[in-house]
Amino acid sequence: MRPDILNPLFAEVAALKGVGPSQVRQLARLKIARAIDLAFHLPVMMIDRLAVDALDESLVGRPVVVPLTPARHDRGGPRSPLRVAAVDRGGQWVDLVFFGQSATWAQTRLPIGVEKRIIGKLDRYGQKLQIAHPDVQALDGPAPPPEREAVYPLTEGFTNKRMAQLVGEALGRVPAMTEWIEPSVIARAGWAGFADSLAAAHRMDGGRDRLAYDELLANQLALLLVRADTRARRGRALAGDGRLTDRLLAGLPWNLTGAQQRVLGEITGDMAQAQPMLRLLQGDVGSGKTLVGLVAMLTAVEAGTQAALLAPTEILARQHHATLVKQAADLPVRIALLTGRDKGKAREALLADLAEGRIDILIGTHAIFQDTVAYRDLGLVVVDEQHRFGVAQRLLLASKARVPPHVLAMTATPIPRSLALTRFGEMDQSIIDERPPGRQPIDTRVMAAARIDEVTAALARHLEGGGQAYYVCPLVDGTEDEDEAAATTRAAFLKARLGEGRVGLVHGRMKGPDKDAVMADFAAGKLGLLVATTVIEVGVDVPNATLMIIEAAERFGLAQLHQLRGRVGRGAGHSVCLLLRGDELSETARARLKLLRETGDGFRIAEADLKLRGPGEILGTRQSGEEAFRFADPVRVQQFVTMARDDARLLLERDGGLAGPRGQAARVLLYLFERDAGVALLRSG
Ligand code: ADP
Ligand code: MG
């Protein structure tokens, strides 16, 4: 339930003064639906206008407010702008320049001899001072604009003034609230209260640190509540007897790495407890997580329960299914695949098998947790590529079974510890920090995109030799339409040079079955080259593909490039990754690509990526498709997350039910920042 005091702040924007249906729609484009969204809509910069009576050279480049008297209207040729020569009170001349305005317009707005208030940025043009397209106001008209004005992100149909007005109204709806931050923390940091900090942030005058901290505190509270909630429920101790896992391991052509053995010990140790496991398994691409997941699932089956493997996409679900069926071919386990595409009789039969325990391991997309899907006895859930599932989804998942299942999440996106705390803070961590032996490092090279002909020739030779390759197309602006267009154009280009039949294309807007068909052809070796957008980012495993080409590499996140690169180097052979770069690279872009060339260590890359990016850019946002924090940029995350975690822990230790005054305050905080997930937590708590 939403705390009552927040009602005005959570009112829909239609309730604000003068906001009609069309403005509701316009605001929706900025993801602004409620007053609180406006209150959280921070400006991108401040304009400092200087109100002066006299202009001079030293003010060039600054926005000014100045009284000027027009002296001459000068319309040059038909194509040149209208110039109005004007003079200030100190006798300084300045040209007011207007494109596309007529002399008649000038005569009414800037009549000669009548002093006006002129607002605009002072520039120099040759020897002269000028102001292009200034605002013109009558001196006895409206009040002059504020000297300092926040500049807000806008959408069509909105003026900055209007936005500022709405934001102001929203800020007026922020209620008086009890402080939720630990007094000693707030005293040490010297922060103002929430409402004052928010107002300050709108003036770009501090406040951001406190807001970032609040956001992280809410995040940590939510995660710790999930943890407490899950761990408080009685689960079931699952101990395997080895009849499946021993046979599986004996049948493998290689041994587990030391790291795989260690994390398996941690996982089976957890599963042998009645408290439900909450564990995140991190390991670089190709480190052998899938096998670890399989052993854990077989352990659950040995203990007489079922296991489910949740994959983020259908392609990956199918691939996992194929791999596991192959690896477990000699074992008495029944493995099934369920995707959103299964319909009708087959689906019903499968669901009956699941409910009656004739299926041991179910693999699929989120379809495997729909309401209609009932397990006989679900003991373990493995979530692959966990970063795509938010806290709210994890909560739902935990509530699915009668007895809460053990949960093992796996991610191949190595993330620095500070970020791991914010994303997976409710989980214990296991890390695979060793690769299977015999893997050669991927030979990574950076090349200018201008050398595309050489690249195409090398690609042709690679395919002639029986090799397969990926060609990943740039993120245009992150929208699927544009990305698709770029990939389609590139695929046509490559088809023309390499042969129509050897080149396949997949992109995010293709229908599942079409995408799968192309992927399957590629996996079966029917296609030599797969042109793709980033849909191939996670998990796809085709060992014969040993060449990866990434176009406009500088536009990708480092972690994402590392992920993409991990698609090759999966067999024993020598693999190459070519990063094609544009001509004009920033220092940072250069440093990032260099780092990628130098190391194959995903954790090092992730840490360095965090350092190389400035504040304001969130690591991996695009990669993960996860909503970034609003106020907590990576620098502040690093700075504050441990503090926030301790604060949250202390708060819950004292008042686990969030019932006392500060507990109530914390409920407000949770609702402000976590909303739906917050609601779910409060309901269950
Ligand atoms: P991840 O899921 O961590 O990216 P996978 O589990 O897909 O990695 O493993 C990558 C490849 O390495 C697979 O082909 C897998 O069979 C193989 N593999 C896993 N563990 C080992 C090991 N201990 N020794 C050799 N090869 C292994
Ligand atoms: Mg994997």
XYZ file of C-alpha atoms and ligand atoms in Angstrom:
713
model
C 0.000 0.000 0.000
C 1.156 3.467 -0.796
C 1.755 5.567 2.317
C -1.051 8.165 2.415
C 1.198 11.176 2.649
C 2.488 10.372 -0.832
C -0.884 10.597 -2.539
C -0.538 14.182 -3.810
C 2.924 13.431 -5.151
C 1.728 10.320 -6.933
C -1.237 12.064 -8.550
C -1.353 11.702 -12.303
C -0.096 14.675 -14.264
C -3.611 15.343 -15.513
C -4.345 16.581 -11.997
C -1.836 19.419 -12.364
C -2.894 22.925 -13.345
C -3.528 23.349 -17.027
C -2.458 19.851 -18.071
C -4.888 18.533 -20.668
C -4.903 15.310 -22.652
C -2.378 16.509 -25.225
C 0.137 17.517 -22.571
C -0.437 14.203 -20.831
C 0.596 12.514 -24.064
C 3.578 14.784 -24.550
C 4.777 14.165 -21.024
C 4.340 10.436 -21.479
C 7.024 10.622 -24.133
C 9.409 11.657 -21.381
C 8.096 8.797 -19.243
C 6.397 11.334 -17.024
C 3.035 10.059 -15.821
C 2.765 11.319 -12.270
C 3.748 14.389 -10.319
C 6.647 12.474 -8.798
C 8.083 11.839 -12.247
C 8.185 15.602 -12.706
C 9.745 16.087 -9.302
C 12.431 13.598 -10.347
C 12.869 15.213 -13.779
C 16.124 17.019 -13.157
C 17.551 19.794 -15.329
C 20.553 19.127 -17.518
C 22.142 22.533 -17.033
C 21.670 26.005 -15.676
C 21.708 29.171 -17.675
C 23.281 32.074 -15.878
C 21.965 35.255 -17.404
C 23.699 38.415 -16.526
C 21.478 41.441 -16.250
C 23.575 44.435 -17.340
C 23.114 47.992 -18.515
C 26.204 48.065 -20.671
C 27.789 45.427 -22.879
C 31.475 44.899 -23.466
C 33.916 42.389 -24.914
C 34.275 40.522 -21.637
C 30.663 39.344 -21.852
C 31.046 37.591 -25.207
C 29.746 34.033 -24.999
C 27.385 34.722 -22.093
C 23.618 34.925 -21.966
C 22.681 38.489 -21.054
C 19.632 40.609 -20.300
C 20.207 44.168 -21.443
C 18.145 47.232 -22.361
C 18.916 48.285 -25.964
C 17.587 50.966 -28.244
C 17.216 50.069 -31.951
C 18.735 52.699 -34.243
C 18.596 51.209 -37.729
C 16.916 48.331 -39.568
C 19.121 46.800 -42.148
C 17.826 44.196 -44.510
C 20.719 43.254 -46.800
C 19.933 41.008 -49.747
C 17.041 38.548 -49.982
C 19.146 35.807 -48.389
C 20.935 37.699 -45.705
C 19.474 38.027 -42.261
C 17.683 41.017 -40.882
C 20.051 43.123 -38.797
C 18.922 45.685 -36.275
C 21.684 47.944 -35.088
C 21.048 48.884 -31.478
C 22.881 50.762 -28.780
C 23.067 50.221 -25.037
C 22.967 52.825 -22.276
C 26.741 53.152 -22.303
C 26.896 53.840 -26.054
C 28.081 50.374 -27.110
C 26.708 49.164 -30.462
C 25.425 45.684 -31.003
C 23.674 43.991 -33.935
C 20.515 41.996 -33.310
C 20.343 39.333 -35.990
C 17.219 37.533 -37.188
C 16.970 34.928 -39.886
C 13.677 34.680 -41.736
C 12.126 37.839 -40.331
C 10.844 40.728 -42.375
C 11.530 44.422 -42.053
C 7.849 44.929 -41.232
C 8.169 42.564 -38.316
C 11.173 44.550 -37.098
C 9.249 47.786 -37.349
C 6.575 46.506 -34.963
C 8.757 44.519 -32.554
C 11.841 46.747 -32.530
C 10.705 50.229 -33.523
C 13.545 52.687 -33.893
C 14.192 54.768 -30.820
C 12.174 52.616 -28.371
C 14.290 50.924 -25.712
C 13.528 47.206 -25.246
C 14.684 44.454 -22.946
C 16.835 42.101 -25.028
C 17.606 38.578 -23.834
C 20.104 36.368 -25.592
C 23.664 35.211 -25.898
C 26.247 37.837 -26.744
C 28.519 36.867 -29.646
C 31.195 38.485 -31.719
C 30.894 38.648 -35.494
C 34.036 40.036 -37.067
C 34.650 43.342 -35.317
C 31.088 43.668 -34.098
C 29.118 42.448 -31.125
C 25.880 40.708 -31.973
C 23.023 38.746 -30.466
C 21.299 36.208 -32.680
C 17.569 35.617 -32.265
C 17.182 37.330 -28.932
C 13.941 37.438 -27.014
C 12.491 40.923 -27.104
C 10.410 42.248 -24.228
C 8.848 45.598 -23.471
C 10.521 47.208 -20.468
C 7.161 47.798 -18.825
C 5.871 44.369 -19.862
C 6.395 40.998 -18.177
C 8.979 40.543 -15.472
C 12.484 39.869 -16.719
C 13.459 36.177 -16.781
C 15.265 34.786 -13.764
C 18.992 35.278 -13.887
C 19.544 31.620 -13.211
C 17.283 29.262 -15.077
C 17.314 25.474 -15.080
C 17.222 23.882 -18.510
C 15.066 20.767 -18.592
C 14.966 17.896 -21.037
C 11.947 18.728 -23.184
C 9.736 17.130 -25.718
C 7.847 18.618 -28.628
C 5.188 21.069 -27.598
C 6.869 22.040 -24.372
C 8.704 25.199 -23.530
C 11.289 25.191 -20.822
C 9.232 27.724 -18.939
C 6.205 25.467 -18.928
C 8.262 22.495 -17.815
C 9.810 24.490 -15.003
C 6.340 25.548 -13.934
C 5.094 21.959 -13.803
C 8.203 20.806 -11.983
C 7.660 23.571 -9.475
C 4.103 22.463 -8.910
C 5.217 18.875 -8.449
C 7.878 19.922 -5.972
C 5.168 21.717 -4.033
C 3.511 18.341 -3.566
C 6.476 16.816 -1.761
C 5.108 16.290 1.744
C 6.873 16.790 5.040
C 8.460 13.441 5.786
C 10.267 11.879 8.701
C 13.978 11.467 8.025
C 14.858 7.923 7.006
C 18.618 8.178 6.895
C 20.563 7.177 10.013
C 21.180 10.418 11.961
C 24.922 9.823 12.288
C 25.220 9.265 8.531
C 23.382 12.434 7.663
C 25.311 14.453 10.232
C 28.652 13.235 8.948
C 27.747 13.943 5.335
C 26.162 17.284 6.193
C 23.187 16.642 3.960
C 19.927 18.572 3.902
C 16.575 16.807 4.134
C 15.051 15.021 1.159
C 12.745 17.823 0.006
C 15.461 20.480 0.273
C 17.955 18.262 -1.502
C 15.521 17.644 -4.322
C 14.835 21.360 -4.667
C 18.583 22.045 -4.637
C 19.109 19.465 -7.357
C 16.632 21.378 -9.511
C 18.720 24.503 -9.035
C 21.827 22.427 -9.750
C 23.068 23.558 -6.426
C 24.007 20.322 -4.670
C 21.519 17.785 -3.402
C 22.519 15.066 -5.848
C 24.626 13.125 -3.356
C 21.803 12.832 -0.894
C 19.374 11.751 -3.611
C 21.812 9.152 -4.890
C 22.211 7.888 -1.368
C 18.439 7.708 -0.902
C 18.117 5.762 -4.097
C 20.803 3.312 -3.056
C 19.328 3.010 0.412
C 15.929 2.133 -1.055
C 17.620 -0.345 -3.366
C 19.509 -1.997 -0.530
C 16.436 -2.077 1.676
C 14.476 -3.759 -1.085
C 17.188 -6.342 -1.655
C 17.629 -7.066 2.029
C 13.880 -7.403 2.430
C 13.791 -9.886 -0.434
C 16.574 -11.744 1.240
C 14.988 -11.697 4.669
C 11.633 -12.662 3.233
C 13.037 -15.577 1.288
C 15.333 -16.809 3.979
C 12.632 -16.637 6.626
C 10.490 -19.082 4.721
C 11.228 -22.677 5.348
C 12.638 -24.360 2.285
C 13.879 -27.845 1.930
C 17.272 -29.406 2.308
C 18.224 -31.157 -0.929
C 21.072 -33.592 -0.731
C 22.040 -35.592 -3.800
C 23.211 -39.170 -3.688
C 25.472 -38.847 -6.709
C 23.668 -41.355 -8.882
C 23.214 -38.801 -11.688
C 26.008 -36.323 -11.114
C 28.726 -38.965 -10.714
C 27.733 -40.562 -13.991
C 27.581 -37.218 -15.746
C 31.022 -36.193 -14.577
C 32.545 -39.586 -15.340
C 31.221 -39.328 -18.889
C 32.756 -35.927 -19.635
C 35.871 -35.894 -21.803
C 37.522 -33.480 -19.368
C 37.711 -32.726 -15.680
C 36.009 -29.901 -13.850
C 38.277 -26.952 -13.275
C 39.278 -26.170 -9.701
C 36.967 -23.149 -9.773
C 34.026 -25.213 -11.002
C 34.600 -27.678 -8.170
C 34.803 -24.914 -5.609
C 31.582 -23.180 -6.658
C 29.781 -26.514 -6.879
C 30.786 -27.125 -3.281
C 29.298 -23.750 -2.327
C 26.105 -24.444 -4.233
C 25.455 -27.978 -3.025
C 26.380 -26.820 0.481
C 23.595 -24.220 0.285
C 21.129 -26.662 -1.202
C 21.722 -29.057 1.657
C 20.295 -26.428 4.038
C 16.610 -25.924 4.701
C 16.985 -22.184 4.177
C 16.390 -21.413 0.523
C 19.586 -20.721 -1.392
C 20.006 -17.287 -2.946
C 23.225 -17.454 -4.867
C 24.673 -15.632 -7.807
C 27.206 -17.466 -9.919
C 29.463 -15.101 -11.794
C 31.864 -16.327 -14.388
C 33.295 -14.980 -17.558
C 31.931 -16.185 -20.872
C 33.103 -19.717 -21.523
C 34.107 -20.405 -17.938
C 31.736 -23.362 -17.722
C 28.744 -22.054 -15.793
C 26.206 -24.059 -17.750
C 27.761 -27.298 -16.623
C 27.739 -26.121 -13.029
C 24.061 -25.299 -13.422
C 23.399 -28.766 -14.796
C 25.138 -30.476 -11.891
C 23.088 -28.393 -9.454
C 19.871 -29.359 -11.251
C 20.790 -33.025 -11.278
C 21.455 -32.775 -7.557
C 17.920 -31.446 -7.058
C 16.573 -34.332 -9.150
C 18.581 -36.854 -7.131
C 16.936 -35.409 -4.034
C 13.552 -36.189 -5.545
C 12.496 -32.725 -6.725
C 12.235 -30.933 -10.029
C 14.451 -28.181 -11.390
C 13.746 -25.311 -13.759
C 16.148 -23.361 -15.932
C 14.994 -19.907 -16.893
C 16.632 -18.331 -19.948
C 16.224 -14.729 -21.101
C 15.407 -15.528 -24.741
C 13.943 -18.366 -26.737
C 17.132 -18.867 -28.671
C 19.021 -19.421 -25.465
C 16.347 -21.642 -23.997
C 16.515 -23.871 -27.069
C 20.244 -23.925 -27.018
C 20.384 -24.811 -23.338
C 17.870 -27.547 -23.969
C 19.916 -29.012 -26.805
C 23.138 -28.875 -24.774
C 21.675 -30.397 -21.653
C 19.864 -33.147 -23.525
C 23.160 -34.038 -25.155
C 25.194 -33.907 -21.963
C 22.627 -35.904 -20.024
C 21.906 -38.338 -22.863
C 22.982 -41.414 -20.885
C 21.219 -40.421 -17.691
C 17.744 -41.349 -16.515
C 16.431 -37.784 -16.403
C 13.581 -36.294 -18.337
C 14.324 -32.862 -19.718
C 11.700 -30.743 -21.473
C 11.514 -27.361 -23.168
C 8.638 -24.916 -22.764
C 8.476 -21.637 -24.603
C 5.737 -19.114 -25.238
C 5.360 -20.666 -28.650
C 4.177 -24.066 -27.439
C 0.410 -24.157 -27.827
C -2.501 -26.546 -27.818
C -2.325 -30.281 -27.174
C 1.450 -30.557 -26.971
C 1.548 -27.830 -24.374
C -1.213 -29.411 -22.342
C 0.516 -32.777 -22.385
C 3.733 -31.158 -21.277
C 2.015 -29.302 -18.451
C 0.369 -32.517 -17.271
C 3.737 -34.282 -17.285
C 5.185 -31.459 -15.271
C 2.375 -31.417 -12.734
C 2.540 -35.153 -12.293
C 6.289 -35.308 -12.016
C 7.107 -36.996 -15.325
C 9.434 -34.125 -16.162
C 12.540 -33.640 -14.019
C 14.056 -30.566 -15.579
C 12.100 -27.877 -17.394
C 13.909 -25.339 -19.520
C 12.309 -22.233 -20.954
C 11.719 -18.536 -21.032
C 9.565 -16.767 -18.448
C 6.709 -18.900 -19.835
C 7.808 -21.540 -17.342
C 6.544 -19.378 -14.493
C 3.170 -18.421 -15.866
C 0.155 -19.035 -13.699
C -0.969 -22.031 -15.736
C 2.318 -23.821 -15.153
C 2.269 -26.050 -12.072
C 5.156 -28.146 -10.866
C 4.768 -31.290 -8.868
C 7.616 -30.276 -6.636
C 10.017 -27.566 -7.690
C 13.247 -27.706 -5.706
C 15.660 -25.521 -7.646
C 15.393 -22.620 -10.056
C 18.407 -21.707 -12.144
C 18.202 -18.285 -13.750
C 20.588 -17.783 -16.645
C 21.820 -14.322 -17.540
C 20.215 -13.000 -14.437
C 20.761 -9.343 -15.185
C 17.663 -9.281 -17.332
C 15.428 -10.049 -14.400
C 14.693 -7.316 -11.930
C 14.094 -7.603 -8.231
C 10.320 -7.576 -8.717
C 10.509 -10.551 -11.067
C 12.727 -12.438 -8.686
C 10.192 -11.878 -5.948
C 7.444 -13.295 -8.103
C 9.555 -16.292 -8.901
C 10.186 -17.033 -5.254
C 6.468 -16.934 -4.517
C 5.694 -19.478 -7.220
C 6.308 -22.700 -5.366
C 4.555 -24.002 -2.248
C 7.875 -24.544 -0.579
C 10.286 -21.823 -1.690
C 12.839 -23.283 -4.095
C 16.561 -22.772 -3.991
C 17.607 -20.098 -6.468
C 20.832 -20.068 -8.423
C 21.374 -17.100 -10.711
C 24.111 -17.145 -13.306
C 25.608 -14.175 -15.068
C 28.358 -13.867 -17.593
C 28.590 -10.130 -17.240
C 31.371 -9.652 -14.775
C 30.458 -6.662 -12.717
C 32.456 -4.752 -10.171
C 31.588 -5.452 -6.578
C 29.870 -2.142 -5.978
C 27.469 -2.764 -8.839
C 26.964 -6.388 -7.879
C 25.735 -5.120 -4.532
C 23.110 -2.947 -6.161
C 21.889 -5.524 -8.641
C 22.184 -8.771 -6.753
C 22.573 -7.557 -3.221
C 20.163 -10.125 -1.835
C 22.375 -12.956 -3.009
C 25.511 -14.697 -1.894
C 28.180 -14.766 -4.543
C 30.198 -17.503 -6.164
C 32.791 -16.670 -8.751
C 34.390 -18.895 -11.374
C 37.736 -17.235 -11.911
C 39.402 -19.861 -14.034
C 38.863 -21.007 -17.585
C 38.901 -24.561 -18.858
C 42.453 -25.473 -19.875
C 43.593 -25.322 -23.467
C 41.711 -22.172 -24.392
C 43.755 -19.793 -26.429
C 43.298 -16.112 -25.813
C 41.261 -14.406 -28.489
C 43.483 -12.429 -30.788
C 41.864 -9.005 -30.686
C 42.745 -6.281 -33.176
C 41.495 -2.777 -33.740
C 41.238 -1.610 -37.370
C 39.987 1.505 -39.109
C 36.584 0.991 -40.670
C 37.987 2.425 -43.897
C 39.749 -0.897 -44.406
C 36.462 -2.692 -44.935
C 37.650 -4.125 -48.289
C 40.584 -5.865 -46.631
C 38.275 -7.110 -43.930
C 35.827 -8.489 -46.484
C 38.665 -10.239 -48.300
C 39.893 -11.811 -45.063
C 36.360 -12.852 -44.294
C 36.047 -14.520 -47.707
C 39.270 -16.460 -47.108
C 38.085 -17.504 -43.675
C 34.845 -18.876 -45.108
C 36.691 -20.586 -47.997
C 38.748 -22.414 -45.382
C 35.585 -23.814 -43.820
C 35.478 -21.414 -40.916
C 32.420 -19.567 -39.693
C 32.161 -15.986 -38.542
C 29.964 -13.382 -36.893
C 29.556 -9.848 -38.103
C 27.997 -7.577 -35.509
C 26.514 -4.300 -36.637
C 26.625 -1.030 -34.813
C 24.198 0.229 -32.305
C 22.808 3.091 -34.265
C 21.029 4.847 -31.473
C 19.841 1.905 -29.524
C 16.448 1.804 -31.204
C 15.650 -1.488 -32.814
C 14.400 0.068 -36.044
C 17.656 1.829 -36.696
C 19.781 -1.089 -35.596
C 17.824 -3.324 -37.899
C 18.325 -0.926 -40.814
C 22.081 -0.883 -40.259
C 22.281 -4.673 -40.065
C 20.111 -5.143 -43.154
C 22.256 -2.785 -45.218
C 25.436 -4.476 -44.094
C 24.047 -7.938 -44.751
C 23.139 -6.918 -48.311
C 26.660 -5.597 -48.836
C 28.241 -8.795 -47.546
C 25.862 -11.041 -49.478
C 26.848 -9.268 -52.689
C 30.519 -9.978 -52.027
C 30.447 -13.357 -50.317
C 27.506 -15.076 -51.906
C 23.832 -14.864 -51.049
C 23.516 -18.370 -49.655
C 26.311 -18.125 -47.134
C 25.144 -15.112 -45.220
C 22.361 -15.076 -42.630
C 20.861 -12.119 -40.809
C 19.279 -11.888 -37.365
C 18.034 -8.804 -35.611
C 15.880 -7.978 -32.644
C 12.733 -7.248 -34.605
C 12.532 -10.619 -36.313
C 9.915 -13.034 -35.085
C 11.190 -15.752 -32.765
C 10.758 -18.672 -35.174
C 12.455 -16.814 -38.043
C 15.347 -15.863 -35.819
C 15.685 -19.399 -34.508
C 15.670 -20.840 -38.020
C 18.597 -18.641 -39.064
C 20.468 -19.405 -35.848
C 19.886 -23.108 -36.318
C 21.239 -22.953 -39.887
C 24.294 -21.170 -38.610
C 24.822 -23.651 -35.771
C 24.467 -26.520 -38.267
C 27.099 -24.976 -40.517
C 24.705 -24.266 -43.383
C 25.547 -20.601 -43.150
C 29.127 -19.380 -43.003
C 28.482 -15.856 -41.816
C 25.951 -14.553 -39.360
C 25.266 -10.836 -39.586
C 23.585 -9.698 -36.427
C 22.648 -6.905 -34.135
C 23.445 -7.476 -30.503
C 20.844 -10.234 -30.222
C 23.699 -12.704 -30.304
C 25.175 -11.088 -27.252
C 24.516 -13.755 -24.678
C 25.162 -17.423 -24.535
C 25.118 -18.494 -28.184
C 27.604 -21.307 -28.624
C 28.973 -22.300 -32.032
C 32.526 -23.586 -31.509
C 33.376 -23.581 -35.228
C 32.817 -19.834 -35.416
C 36.268 -18.430 -34.739
C 36.115 -14.998 -36.327
C 34.163 -12.086 -34.884
C 33.941 -8.730 -36.582
C 32.373 -5.823 -34.749
C 31.606 -2.681 -36.675
C 31.730 0.750 -35.011
C 33.129 -0.902 -31.931
C 33.513 2.427 -30.154
C 29.749 2.707 -29.850
C 29.405 -0.386 -27.714
C 29.971 -0.631 -24.011
C 33.185 -2.339 -23.022
C 31.439 -5.083 -21.120
C 29.249 -5.680 -24.117
C 32.192 -5.894 -26.491
C 33.722 -8.419 -24.159
C 30.488 -10.407 -24.178
C 30.290 -10.317 -27.948
C 33.892 -11.353 -28.263
C 33.119 -14.312 -26.028
C 31.025 -15.788 -28.849
C 34.309 -16.908 -30.407
C 37.139 -18.744 -28.728
C 34.780 -21.469 -27.579
C 36.626 -24.305 -29.234
C 40.286 -25.243 -29.070
C 41.189 -23.349 -32.278
C 42.723 -19.926 -32.729
C 40.094 -17.181 -32.677
C 40.219 -13.633 -33.909
C 38.142 -10.601 -33.037
C 38.354 -7.563 -35.303
C 37.117 -4.315 -33.863
C 36.371 -1.847 -36.638
C 36.539 1.718 -35.462
C 35.458 5.058 -36.859
C 37.906 7.827 -37.755
C 37.355 10.209 -34.939
C 37.863 8.522 -31.630
C 37.844 10.265 -28.301
C 40.661 9.630 -25.857
C 38.358 7.490 -23.764
C 37.184 5.437 -26.727
C 40.792 4.833 -27.684
C 41.686 3.750 -24.151
C 38.717 1.437 -23.997
C 39.515 -0.366 -27.217
C 43.140 -0.636 -26.189
C 42.142 -2.269 -22.928
C 40.078 -4.808 -24.787
C 43.041 -5.648 -26.974
C 45.275 -6.127 -23.973
C 43.202 -8.282 -21.690
C 40.654 -11.034 -21.853
C 39.830 -10.790 -18.167
C 36.197 -9.762 -17.896
C 36.479 -8.570 -14.323
C 39.406 -6.322 -15.116
C 37.511 -4.965 -18.084
C 34.442 -4.259 -16.005
C 36.403 -2.434 -13.307
C 38.312 -0.404 -15.867
C 35.152 0.436 -17.758
C 33.739 1.912 -14.607
C 36.811 4.078 -14.159
C 37.015 5.165 -17.793
C 33.462 6.348 -17.903
C 32.651 9.617 -16.295
C 29.860 10.236 -13.862
C 26.466 10.178 -15.469
C 27.114 7.130 -17.582
C 25.900 3.906 -16.129
C 27.864 0.802 -16.827
C 26.040 -1.814 -18.731
C 22.687 -0.076 -18.809
C 22.225 -0.741 -22.448
C 23.702 -4.181 -22.241
C 21.354 -5.322 -19.586
C 18.240 -3.476 -20.640
C 17.787 -2.757 -16.986
C 16.549 0.582 -15.764
C 19.478 2.549 -14.538
C 19.429 4.477 -11.336
C 18.048 7.948 -11.663
C 20.427 9.760 -9.377
C 23.145 7.263 -8.509
C 25.768 7.338 -11.232
C 28.584 4.757 -11.066
C 30.878 7.072 -9.180
C 28.270 7.677 -6.504
C 27.368 4.007 -6.449
C 30.954 3.208 -5.610
C 31.080 5.987 -3.086
C 27.851 5.232 -1.239
C 26.666 1.686 -1.734
C 28.467 0.127 1.206
C 27.270 2.905 3.473
C 23.724 2.460 2.230
C 23.949 -1.255 2.771
C 25.109 -0.848 6.359
C 22.416 1.751 6.992
C 19.743 -0.541 5.544
C 20.985 -3.500 7.524
C 20.994 -1.546 10.763
C 17.501 -0.285 10.119
C 16.176 -3.791 9.512
C 18.012 -5.212 12.496
C 16.279 -2.719 14.747
C 12.897 -2.854 13.092
C 12.503 -5.729 10.642
C 8.782 -5.047 10.213
C 9.353 -1.367 9.436
C 6.751 -0.501 12.035
C 8.399 2.196 14.180
C 8.717 5.862 13.171
C 11.897 5.381 11.190
C 10.549 2.146 9.785
C 7.517 4.057 8.543
C 9.820 6.644 7.065
C 11.697 3.861 5.309
C 8.425 2.622 3.830
C 7.942 6.052 2.309
C 11.465 5.930 0.930
C 10.876 2.483 -0.546
C 7.730 3.643 -2.217
C 9.413 6.746 -3.625
C 12.148 4.798 -5.341
C 11.037 1.215 -5.764
C 7.289 1.632 -6.264
C 5.896 -1.698 -7.432
C 8.687 -3.790 -6.032
C 8.408 -1.743 -2.876
C 4.694 -2.445 -2.709
C 5.227 -6.157 -3.114
C 7.790 -6.092 -0.336
C 5.608 -4.192 2.030
C 2.685 -6.484 1.371
C 4.721 -9.577 2.084
C 6.516 -7.978 5.043
P 29.538 -20.318 -19.861
O 28.108 -20.732 -19.687
O 30.199 -19.989 -18.563
O 29.724 -19.249 -20.888
P 29.783 -22.928 -20.900
O 29.249 -23.711 -19.768
O 28.906 -22.680 -22.075
O 30.342 -21.549 -20.383
O 31.143 -23.619 -21.334
C 31.822 -23.260 -22.507
C 32.363 -24.488 -23.160
O 33.357 -25.079 -22.340
C 31.301 -25.552 -23.385
O 31.491 -26.075 -24.657
C 31.572 -26.565 -22.276
O 31.206 -27.852 -22.663
C 33.079 -26.457 -22.072
N 33.537 -26.762 -20.719
C 32.885 -26.525 -19.557
N 33.632 -26.923 -18.502
C 34.795 -27.399 -18.992
C 35.985 -27.949 -18.406
N 36.111 -28.077 -17.099
N 36.973 -28.349 -19.232
C 36.843 -28.217 -20.567
N 35.764 -27.717 -21.181
C 34.730 -27.297 -20.419
Mg 26.372 -19.928 -20.716
